[in-house]
Each structure stands twice: as C-alpha cells, then as structure tokens.
Amino acid sequence: MPSQRTWRIVFTTGIVLVCGFLIVTNAGASSFVGSAESEGSATQSLAPGESVAPPADGPTVVSSHDDGELLIVGTNGTVTYHNTTYDGYWDVDPIDNDSEELVYTATERFNDGSCSPTGSHCIKQRIERLNRTTGTTTVLYEHVQPQYEASEWHDTDRINDTHYLVADMYADAVFMVNVETDLVVWEWSAQTDYPIDGGGDYPDDWVHLNDVERLNDGRIMVSLRNQDQVAFIDPSSGHQSNWTLGAEDEHDVLYEQHNPDFIPAERGGPAVVVADSEQNRLVEYQRTDAGNWTQSWIWTDSTLQWPRDADRLPNGNTLVTDTRGGRVLEVTPNGSIGWEVAVQGGYEAERLSTGDESIGGPSAESADLTSRTDTTVPESAGPVVHVRTTVEQLLPNKVVNGIANFGPGWLRFDDLIVGLMGGLLLACWLAAEWRWSSLSFQSPIRRD
Ligand SMILES: [Ca+2]
Ligand SMILES: [Ca+2]
Ligand SMILES: [Ca+2]
Ligand SMILES: [Ca+2]
C-alpha cells in the first residue's frame, strides 16, 4: 500500500497537470478574438488588432450572444468596431448595399422584473440601426416579453425603412411590424400549421423559430429549428407544405438548423444553403423540377462544431460562422479555406459590401462547388487537438454541443472534461486527508 506521502505527490502532480493543461490550451485566448486551429495551418493566437492572412475582400461584421458582442473585423483582421452594450447580439444585416449602415437584433435580460409591469423575469428585444463610421446607434423598435428558456429574437428581415419581418422566438411566430407606428401588419403563428406535441417543450422552447426571410416572389421562408425543417409561407394562402425542406427527426436532412438562405432560380436555384448545426456541417439543397429537394453540396472539417451561419457570397465563396469551432471562415469553391479569423461563440457573420446574407450568391450546383466530408485531423495539429477531436467524434454531436453550450463561450469540450477530472481528483484528496486525520465528528446533542 503506497504511503500517505506517495499519495500526496500523486494528487499534487495530477492537479498541477490539470492546471497546466487548462493554462496552455487557453493561452492567448481573449473574449472575442481568441485562438483557433485551422486545417493545414498552425494554431493562430490572435489578439484584438492582430491581422490574419490572406486578407478578406471586405470588412466582416460578427455577432455573438455568448458574451454579448458585436464586432467588425477589417480586411486585414483588425477589429475596427466592438460593442458590448447588450447581453446578446443575434442577426446583423447591412442595409441594402450601404455597408456604413447596419441593422441588428439585440436582447437584454432583466431578472429583477424592472422591465415588466408584472414584476417577473422579462426580456427587452430591440431592433437597432448602427452607423459604423460615426458609431451612432438608433433604436428602431423595442418590445418587452416574458423571459423563457429561449425567448430572444434571433432574426429580422428588413423590408424597407419602416417595415421589418421579425422571427419571434418567444411566441413561435413571425410577424411584420411598421417600426414607425409600432403596428403589426401581418403575422403567421406556427400553431396554425404545426401540432404543439412536436418539437421542443410547449410553450418554453417549442419551435425555436430562428430565421426569417422574405423571398423575391413575396413568400416568407422560416426556420423551425426544433422541427428540423425550413417552411414556406404564402402571405395570402398560408403554409406551403409541398415546399417544406426537412422533417421532424429526419436528421440526415437537417438537424436543428440555423440561418437557411434561399437562392432563387436566376442565380441557379431554387436552392437553400443552411448551417446544419447539430450535424456539424453546412449543406445545400436544390429544388428539382419534380418538386423535391436533393442535396447539392456539403462541407465539413475536423474543427467545424455547431455552425450557425453560412452565406453564399457573389464570388462563390461561403462565409461561415463556426460557433463552437471558434472561428469565422470562408470556404472557397474548391472546398479549401480561403480566409479565417478566430472568434469565440459567434452567432452570425456578414461580409459588408456583398449585401444581406446570400443575396447575390450563386447556387452550389450552378457554381459547381466542391463538397468536403473529410473530418480527419491534419497532421500539423497538436496532440491536444488530436485527443479532443477523437473523443468528440466518438460521442453524439448533440451531447458534445450540449456540453459546450452549457459553459461560457471560451470553454472547450476538453477543458470541461479535464476540469471535471481535476475536481474529482481534488475531492478524492480531501476525502483521503480527512480519513488520515484524527478528526472525527460527534453529534452536538447528547442524551443522558
Ligand atoms: Ca444577417
Ligand atoms: Ca436577417
Ligand atoms: Ca436566412
Ligand atoms: Ca450571415
């Protein structure tokens, strides 16, 4: 039996190794531009203001709700704008082709009831406009709702100066509001066409309606994340079930997706490019003449984890927000990575000067994009990345992504596992010390 001294050396060594691992793997990470491992390149450790190569062809705006950040990264990787006013920043869009003006949704949670007449937990949903040259922000629309597990508005689609479509996460609905009069002029509720015993728990996080987009033909496309599908609504005749992409629990098509973008026939569609989040991949589906959807493109690599945005740019590149992979990257038509910047916990990104989302981008089929499904860790990656990725790939994606989402944005899966091992080691040490000591507990009550 090893002596107490030997056991103490073992415990001390174990805890020093755990601390050393956490320090080494997180060195260089800052709150918004941290470190990322990329295919075929060494680990980048970027501080705000450091540049990445090759340069992008325009500034990129990125939103995050992990730490509540809106930032703009210049063409050479320099952070030129950074705002942390609110708890969460979600969709951000350039206004038309004027990249000086942006519009975004931002949320602020109140747990003291100060924004609610009923005194309960509440959330302020805002649509704001930013002039990135002057830094001036203007609240266009503000709405207070009760706070649920997932109640933040994730997306708006600007129709014109006065009208906005809102993806109402709280009400599981989509509506168009006149932001000058505050009047809602049109609304579609998911309850009209979907049973409440599908999706997530009703009413807490039933649909998780996370994206809305008005198509050129006037139809509205919405993403019903918890139903694993993208739905099409005709404002006059209603839900078009023969257009639905995906189906509940058909995870080989879509699995709790984010940010679908419609590519119309004039740019090689109809097609929908989408971040298939729980499958750790980006996919595109092409609409056939027979009225079916067929997969026309797929892209993933060993780093991609819970992506939540994919914008097809006019040059055929795809701008990707890799939320838990910790980066925003650009995938080129031949499937390689053309540009990359390390961003922890991003929600979505826009390349300014290329328009809103995938507007102007060609379909994968018409641009003959090369797919990629290889998730082999590159030789150049360090041993920590090899071990982490191997463990992650052995577990279901939903488990790994769920654990990653449980902690703060910078916390990686391996940090959590190693941290838990460290905590267990410490608990064993304390238990052993108590057993070795002469301490004993006795009841404060004595019975004569
Ligand atoms: Ca956007
Ligand atoms: Ca939008
Ligand atoms: Ca979209
Ligand atoms: Ca985008």
PDB file of C-alpha atoms in Angstrom, residues 49-149:
ATOM      1  CA  GLY A  49      -5.851  44.238 -33.666  1.00  0.00           C
ATOM      2  CA  GLU A  50      -3.646  41.406 -34.910  1.00  0.00           C
ATOM      3  CA  SER A  51      -4.076  40.572 -38.548  1.00  0.00           C
ATOM      4  CA  VAL A  52      -4.801  37.342 -40.357  1.00  0.00           C
ATOM      5  CA  ALA A  53      -3.715  36.456 -43.871  1.00  0.00           C
ATOM      6  CA  PRO A  54      -4.777  36.321 -46.593  1.00  0.00           C
ATOM      7  CA  PRO A  55      -6.925  39.453 -46.339  1.00  0.00           C
ATOM      8  CA  ALA A  56     -10.665  39.283 -46.847  1.00  0.00           C
ATOM      9  CA  ASP A  57     -12.197  41.293 -49.706  1.00  0.00           C
ATOM     10  CA  GLY A  58     -14.204  43.482 -47.325  1.00  0.00           C
ATOM     11  CA  PRO A  59     -14.936  44.081 -43.628  1.00  0.00           C
ATOM     12  CA  THR A  60     -16.838  41.323 -41.819  1.00  0.00           C
ATOM     13  CA  VAL A  61     -19.354  42.004 -39.066  1.00  0.00           C
ATOM     14  CA  VAL A  62     -19.847  39.265 -36.478  1.00  0.00           C
ATOM     15  CA  SER A  63     -22.436  38.988 -33.702  1.00  0.00           C
ATOM     16  CA  SER A  64     -22.209  36.924 -30.544  1.00  0.00           C
ATOM     17  CA  HIS A  65     -24.568  36.254 -27.675  1.00  0.00           C
ATOM     18  CA  ASP A  66     -22.171  34.251 -25.509  1.00  0.00           C
ATOM     19  CA  ASP A  67     -20.639  37.429 -24.132  1.00  0.00           C
ATOM     20  CA  GLY A  68     -22.936  39.929 -25.899  1.00  0.00           C
ATOM     21  CA  GLU A  69     -20.667  41.324 -28.595  1.00  0.00           C
ATOM     22  CA  LEU A  70     -20.973  42.983 -31.977  1.00  0.00           C
ATOM     23  CA  LEU A  71     -17.665  43.394 -33.746  1.00  0.00           C
ATOM     24  CA  ILE A  72     -16.384  44.367 -37.146  1.00  0.00           C
ATOM     25  CA  VAL A  73     -13.177  42.799 -38.425  1.00  0.00           C
ATOM     26  CA  GLY A  74     -11.361  44.775 -41.135  1.00  0.00           C
ATOM     27  CA  THR A  75      -9.967  43.205 -44.294  1.00  0.00           C
ATOM     28  CA  ASN A  76      -6.590  42.563 -42.629  1.00  0.00           C
ATOM     29  CA  GLY A  77      -8.106  41.125 -39.444  1.00  0.00           C
ATOM     30  CA  THR A  78      -8.026  44.319 -37.375  1.00  0.00           C
ATOM     31  CA  VAL A  79     -11.026  44.774 -35.092  1.00  0.00           C
ATOM     32  CA  THR A  80     -12.411  48.191 -36.096  1.00  0.00           C
ATOM     33  CA  TYR A  81     -15.636  48.194 -34.070  1.00  0.00           C
ATOM     34  CA  HIS A  82     -16.616  46.473 -30.839  1.00  0.00           C
ATOM     35  CA  ASN A  83     -19.853  46.943 -28.891  1.00  0.00           C
ATOM     36  CA  THR A  84     -20.833  45.114 -25.703  1.00  0.00           C
ATOM     37  CA  THR A  85     -23.847  47.179 -24.618  1.00  0.00           C
ATOM     38  CA  TYR A  86     -26.358  44.307 -24.502  1.00  0.00           C
ATOM     39  CA  ASP A  87     -26.468  40.700 -23.248  1.00  0.00           C
ATOM     40  CA  GLY A  88     -26.894  39.243 -26.701  1.00  0.00           C
ATOM     41  CA  TYR A  89     -26.389  40.211 -30.343  1.00  0.00           C
ATOM     42  CA  TRP A  90     -28.046  37.986 -32.935  1.00  0.00           C
ATOM     43  CA  ASP A  91     -28.843  38.670 -36.590  1.00  0.00           C
ATOM     44  CA  VAL A  92     -26.988  41.554 -38.201  1.00  0.00           C
ATOM     45  CA  ASP A  93     -27.597  42.757 -41.766  1.00  0.00           C
ATOM     46  CA  PRO A  94     -26.165  45.526 -43.924  1.00  0.00           C
ATOM     47  CA  ILE A  95     -28.855  47.996 -45.041  1.00  0.00           C
ATOM     48  CA  ASP A  96     -29.099  47.481 -48.812  1.00  0.00           C
ATOM     49  CA  ASN A  97     -25.640  47.835 -50.312  1.00  0.00           C
ATOM     50  CA  ASP A  98     -24.715  50.666 -47.963  1.00  0.00           C
ATOM     51  CA  SER A  99     -22.275  48.911 -45.708  1.00  0.00           C
ATOM     52  CA  GLU A 100     -21.941  52.001 -43.492  1.00  0.00           C
ATOM     53  CA  GLU A 101     -25.365  51.287 -42.006  1.00  0.00           C
ATOM     54  CA  LEU A 102     -26.199  48.011 -40.279  1.00  0.00           C
ATOM     55  CA  VAL A 103     -29.316  46.734 -38.567  1.00  0.00           C
ATOM     56  CA  TYR A 104     -29.247  44.065 -35.862  1.00  0.00           C
ATOM     57  CA  THR A 105     -31.332  42.440 -33.143  1.00  0.00           C
ATOM     58  CA  ALA A 106     -30.056  42.773 -29.589  1.00  0.00           C
ATOM     59  CA  THR A 107     -31.530  41.460 -26.347  1.00  0.00           C
ATOM     60  CA  GLU A 108     -31.289  42.431 -22.705  1.00  0.00           C
ATOM     61  CA  ARG A 109     -32.498  40.208 -19.879  1.00  0.00           C
ATOM     62  CA  PHE A 110     -33.865  41.625 -16.621  1.00  0.00           C
ATOM     63  CA  ASN A 111     -34.138  39.268 -13.672  1.00  0.00           C
ATOM     64  CA  ASP A 112     -35.421  41.883 -11.218  1.00  0.00           C
ATOM     65  CA  GLY A 113     -38.644  42.419 -13.172  1.00  0.00           C
ATOM     66  CA  SER A 114     -37.808  46.084 -13.741  1.00  0.00           C
ATOM     67  CA  CYS A 115     -38.993  45.994 -17.358  1.00  0.00           C
ATOM     68  CA  SER A 116     -42.224  44.151 -16.660  1.00  0.00           C
ATOM     69  CA  PRO A 117     -45.398  45.538 -15.089  1.00  0.00           C
ATOM     70  CA  THR A 118     -45.977  42.110 -13.524  1.00  0.00           C
ATOM     71  CA  GLY A 119     -42.576  42.137 -11.824  1.00  0.00           C
ATOM     72  CA  SER A 120     -41.438  38.809 -13.287  1.00  0.00           C
ATOM     73  CA  HIS A 121     -38.324  37.972 -15.297  1.00  0.00           C
ATOM     74  CA  CYS A 122     -38.507  39.776 -18.619  1.00  0.00           C
ATOM     75  CA  ILE A 123     -36.537  40.477 -21.745  1.00  0.00           C
ATOM     76  CA  LYS A 124     -36.184  43.604 -23.907  1.00  0.00           C
ATOM     77  CA  GLN A 125     -35.996  42.777 -27.602  1.00  0.00           C
ATOM     78  CA  ARG A 126     -34.538  45.508 -29.770  1.00  0.00           C
ATOM     79  CA  ILE A 127     -34.047  46.201 -33.440  1.00  0.00           C
ATOM     80  CA  GLU A 128     -31.258  48.757 -33.741  1.00  0.00           C
ATOM     81  CA  ARG A 129     -29.500  50.578 -36.529  1.00  0.00           C
ATOM     82  CA  LEU A 130     -25.773  51.329 -36.440  1.00  0.00           C
ATOM     83  CA  ASN A 131     -23.750  53.778 -38.496  1.00  0.00           C
ATOM     84  CA  ARG A 132     -20.349  52.134 -38.270  1.00  0.00           C
ATOM     85  CA  THR A 133     -18.490  55.290 -39.340  1.00  0.00           C
ATOM     86  CA  THR A 134     -19.917  57.525 -36.624  1.00  0.00           C
ATOM     87  CA  GLY A 135     -20.706  54.733 -34.137  1.00  0.00           C
ATOM     88  CA  THR A 136     -24.228  56.156 -33.725  1.00  0.00           C
ATOM     89  CA  THR A 137     -26.914  53.626 -32.772  1.00  0.00           C
ATOM     90  CA  THR A 138     -30.663  54.193 -33.087  1.00  0.00           C
ATOM     91  CA  VAL A 139     -33.369  52.008 -31.541  1.00  0.00           C
ATOM     92  CA  LEU A 140     -35.897  51.292 -34.311  1.00  0.00           C
ATOM     93  CA  TYR A 141     -38.208  49.032 -32.335  1.00  0.00           C
ATOM     94  CA  GLU A 142     -38.340  47.767 -28.770  1.00  0.00           C
ATOM     95  CA  HIS A 143     -40.607  45.128 -27.291  1.00  0.00           C
ATOM     96  CA  VAL A 144     -40.800  43.623 -23.804  1.00  0.00           C
ATOM     97  CA  GLN A 145     -41.705  39.970 -23.340  1.00  0.00           C
ATOM     98  CA  PRO A 146     -41.580  37.439 -20.501  1.00  0.00           C
ATOM     99  CA  GLN A 147     -38.313  35.543 -20.292  1.00  0.00           C
ATOM    100  CA  TYR A 148     -38.308  31.858 -21.195  1.00  0.00           C
ATOM    101  CA  GLU A 149     -35.501  29.372 -21.711  1.00  0.00           C
TER     102      GLU A 149
END
